[in-house]
C-alpha positions in Angstrom: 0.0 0.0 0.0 1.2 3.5 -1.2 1.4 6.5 1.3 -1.3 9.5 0.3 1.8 11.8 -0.6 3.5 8.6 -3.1 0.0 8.7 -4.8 0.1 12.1 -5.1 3.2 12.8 -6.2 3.8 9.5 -8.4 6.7 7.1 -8.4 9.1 9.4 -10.2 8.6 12.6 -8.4 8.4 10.9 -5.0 12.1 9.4 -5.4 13.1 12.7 -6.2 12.8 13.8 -2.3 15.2 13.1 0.0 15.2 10.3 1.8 14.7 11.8 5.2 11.6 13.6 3.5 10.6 10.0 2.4 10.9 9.0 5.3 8.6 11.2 7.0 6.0 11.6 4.1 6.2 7.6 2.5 4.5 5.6 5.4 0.7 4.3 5.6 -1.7 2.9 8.0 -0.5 -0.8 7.5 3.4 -0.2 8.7 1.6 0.3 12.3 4.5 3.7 12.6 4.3 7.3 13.3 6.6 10.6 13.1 7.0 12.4 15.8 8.4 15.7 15.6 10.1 18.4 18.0 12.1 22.0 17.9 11.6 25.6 17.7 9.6 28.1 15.5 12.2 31.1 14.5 9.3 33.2 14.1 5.4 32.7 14.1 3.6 36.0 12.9 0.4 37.1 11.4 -1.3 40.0 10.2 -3.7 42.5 12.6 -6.3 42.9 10.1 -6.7 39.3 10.2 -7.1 38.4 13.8 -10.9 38.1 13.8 -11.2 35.4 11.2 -8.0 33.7 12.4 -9.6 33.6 16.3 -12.2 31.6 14.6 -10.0 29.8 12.9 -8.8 29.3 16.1 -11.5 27.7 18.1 -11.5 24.3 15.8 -7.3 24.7 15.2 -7.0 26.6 12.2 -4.0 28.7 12.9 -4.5 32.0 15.5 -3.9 35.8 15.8 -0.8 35.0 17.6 3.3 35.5 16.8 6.5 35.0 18.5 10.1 34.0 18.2 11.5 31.0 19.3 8.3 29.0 19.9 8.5 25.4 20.9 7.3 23.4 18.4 5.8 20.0 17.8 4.5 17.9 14.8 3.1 15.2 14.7 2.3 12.4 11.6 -0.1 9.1 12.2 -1.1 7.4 9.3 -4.3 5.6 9.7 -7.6 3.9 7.9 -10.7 6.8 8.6 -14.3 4.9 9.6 -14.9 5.6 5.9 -12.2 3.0 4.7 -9.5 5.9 3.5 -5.9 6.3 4.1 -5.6 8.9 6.3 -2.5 11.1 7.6 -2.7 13.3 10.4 -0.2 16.5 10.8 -1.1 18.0 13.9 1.0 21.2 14.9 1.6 22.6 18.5 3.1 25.7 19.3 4.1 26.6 23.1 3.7 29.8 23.6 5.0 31.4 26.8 1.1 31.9 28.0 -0.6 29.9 25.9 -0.7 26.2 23.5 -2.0 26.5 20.2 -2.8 23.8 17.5 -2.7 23.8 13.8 -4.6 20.5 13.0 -4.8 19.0 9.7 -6.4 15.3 8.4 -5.7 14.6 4.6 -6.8 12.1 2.3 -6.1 11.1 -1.0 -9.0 11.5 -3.7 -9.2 9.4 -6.5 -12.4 11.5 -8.1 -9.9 14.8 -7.5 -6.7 13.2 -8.2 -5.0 14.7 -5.3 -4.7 15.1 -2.0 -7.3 16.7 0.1 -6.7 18.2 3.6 -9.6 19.0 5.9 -8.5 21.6 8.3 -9.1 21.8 12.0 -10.4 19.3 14.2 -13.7 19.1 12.8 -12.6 18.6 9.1 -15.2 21.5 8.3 -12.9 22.9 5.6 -11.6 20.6 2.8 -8.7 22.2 0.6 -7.4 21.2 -2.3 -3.5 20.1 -2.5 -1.0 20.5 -5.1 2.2 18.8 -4.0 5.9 18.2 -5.4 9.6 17.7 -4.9 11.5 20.9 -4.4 15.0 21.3 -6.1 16.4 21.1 -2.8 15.0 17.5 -1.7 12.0 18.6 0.3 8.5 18.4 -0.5 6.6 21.2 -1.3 2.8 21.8 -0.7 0.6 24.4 -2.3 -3.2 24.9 -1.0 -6.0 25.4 -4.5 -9.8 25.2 -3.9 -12.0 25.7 -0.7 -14.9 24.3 0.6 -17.3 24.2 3.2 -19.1 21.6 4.7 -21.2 21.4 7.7 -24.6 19.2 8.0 -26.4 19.4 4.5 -24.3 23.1 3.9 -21.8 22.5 1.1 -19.9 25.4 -1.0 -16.9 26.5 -2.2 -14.9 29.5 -1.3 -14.5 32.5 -3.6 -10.8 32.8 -4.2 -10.5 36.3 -2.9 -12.1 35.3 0.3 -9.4 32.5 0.8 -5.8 32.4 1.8 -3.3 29.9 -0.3 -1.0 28.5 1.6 2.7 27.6 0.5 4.4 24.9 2.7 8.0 23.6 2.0 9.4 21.0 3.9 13.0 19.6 3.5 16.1 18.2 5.1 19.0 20.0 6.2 22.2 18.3 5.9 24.6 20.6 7.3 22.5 20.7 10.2 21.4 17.6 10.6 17.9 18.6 10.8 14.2 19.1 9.2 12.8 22.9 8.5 10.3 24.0 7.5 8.7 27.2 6.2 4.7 27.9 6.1 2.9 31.1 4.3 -0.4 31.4 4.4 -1.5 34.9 1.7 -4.3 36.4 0.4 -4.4 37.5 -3.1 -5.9 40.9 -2.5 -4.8 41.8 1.2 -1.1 39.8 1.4 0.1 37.7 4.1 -2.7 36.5 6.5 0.1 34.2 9.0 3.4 32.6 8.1 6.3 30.7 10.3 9.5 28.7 9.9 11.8 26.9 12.0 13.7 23.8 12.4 12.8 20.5 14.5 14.5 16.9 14.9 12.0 13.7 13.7 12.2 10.7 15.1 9.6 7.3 13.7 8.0 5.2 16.7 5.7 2.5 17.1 2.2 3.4 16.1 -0.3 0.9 15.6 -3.9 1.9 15.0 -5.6 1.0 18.0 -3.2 3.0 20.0 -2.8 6.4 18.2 -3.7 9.2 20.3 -7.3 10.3 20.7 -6.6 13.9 20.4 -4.4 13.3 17.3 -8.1 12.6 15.3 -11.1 14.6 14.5 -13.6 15.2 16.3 -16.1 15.4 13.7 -15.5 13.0 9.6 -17.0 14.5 6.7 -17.2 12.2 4.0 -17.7 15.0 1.4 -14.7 15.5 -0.9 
């Protein structure tokens, strides 16, 4: 059984990562592991104009009007079988801050009907975004959000662009530092950056077997809507 990210990406592109990326992004729901990562956030930040949509946002862990430097950091990636039958892979985010723990929760799937990956946001998987993913020049992967929608009870629609923020993600292994970074911006295409961070973080792959990943690390709420 292929990973969500080897479907997405295809045989050829996915051997182009590097092999700690691989490692990280390659495993599914039958190899019974997980990957656990930990380190610090250089910088978290976010724009004022945006702090009432992302305290909404907030409330079901989609990011937060919060920033820092030097924020703990942890990540999080299970990889199980959904009620529904699908491959499933879970990156959950935490960010210590010195008063407060936020989460950045995200469940993703792959869609055959789509042809990609789709990640449902929060812990309620009331957003589903589109995914556009490949290998970066550098050996890391590289994660670009398209399409919105929203779905709650028998409410289904899809986001205006201008009313959304795309997000840019790249991920990659540093070998002079013997570690993973990462870099996250989340823009607008009228108003500009809505929140962004980067850092660096160590990964380590433990036992995980299905039965016994953590409750908090799934929804609370499936949507079965693609």
């Amino acid at each position: 059984m292929k990973s969500i990210f080897e479907k997405a990406l295809g045989e050829k592109e996915f051997a182009r990562l590097h092999p700690k990326i691989r490692e990280r992004f390659g495993f599914a729901s039958h190899e019974g592991i997980a990957s656990i990562g930990r380190g610090v956030m250089e910088e978290v930040r976010y724009a004022k104009w945006a702090a009432l949509p992302l305290a909404v946002g907030a409330s079901r862990n989609i990011m937060f009007p919060q920033g820092g430097r030097q924020v703990p950091f942890s990540i999080e990636n299970y990889a199980y079988r959904d009620a529904l039958g699908r491959e499933t892979l879970t990156i959950n985010r935490t960010f210590r801050f010195e008063r407060s723990i936020r989460r950045f929760d995200a469940t993703m799937v792959y869609s055959g009907d789509r042809g990609r990956i789709v990640d449902y946001l929060g812990n309620k998987q009331h957003l589903a975004v589109d995914l556009d993913v490949w290998a970066a020049p550098n050996g890391g992967i590289q994660i670009r959000s398209g399409e919105q929608r929203f779905y709650e009870g028998p409410l289904g629609f899809r986001f205006p662009a201008p009313l959304t923020g795309c997000a840019d993600v790249c991920e990659w292994y540093d070998e002079d530092d013997a570690c993973y970074r990462i870099t996250v911006s989340v823009r607008n295409s009228l108003m500009g950056q809505i929140f962004a961070y980067k850092g660096a973080f160590q990964a380590e792959t433990v036992r995980a077997l299905e039965g016994s990943i953590p409750l908090q690390a799934m929804p609370l709420r499936l949507e079965r809507r693609e």
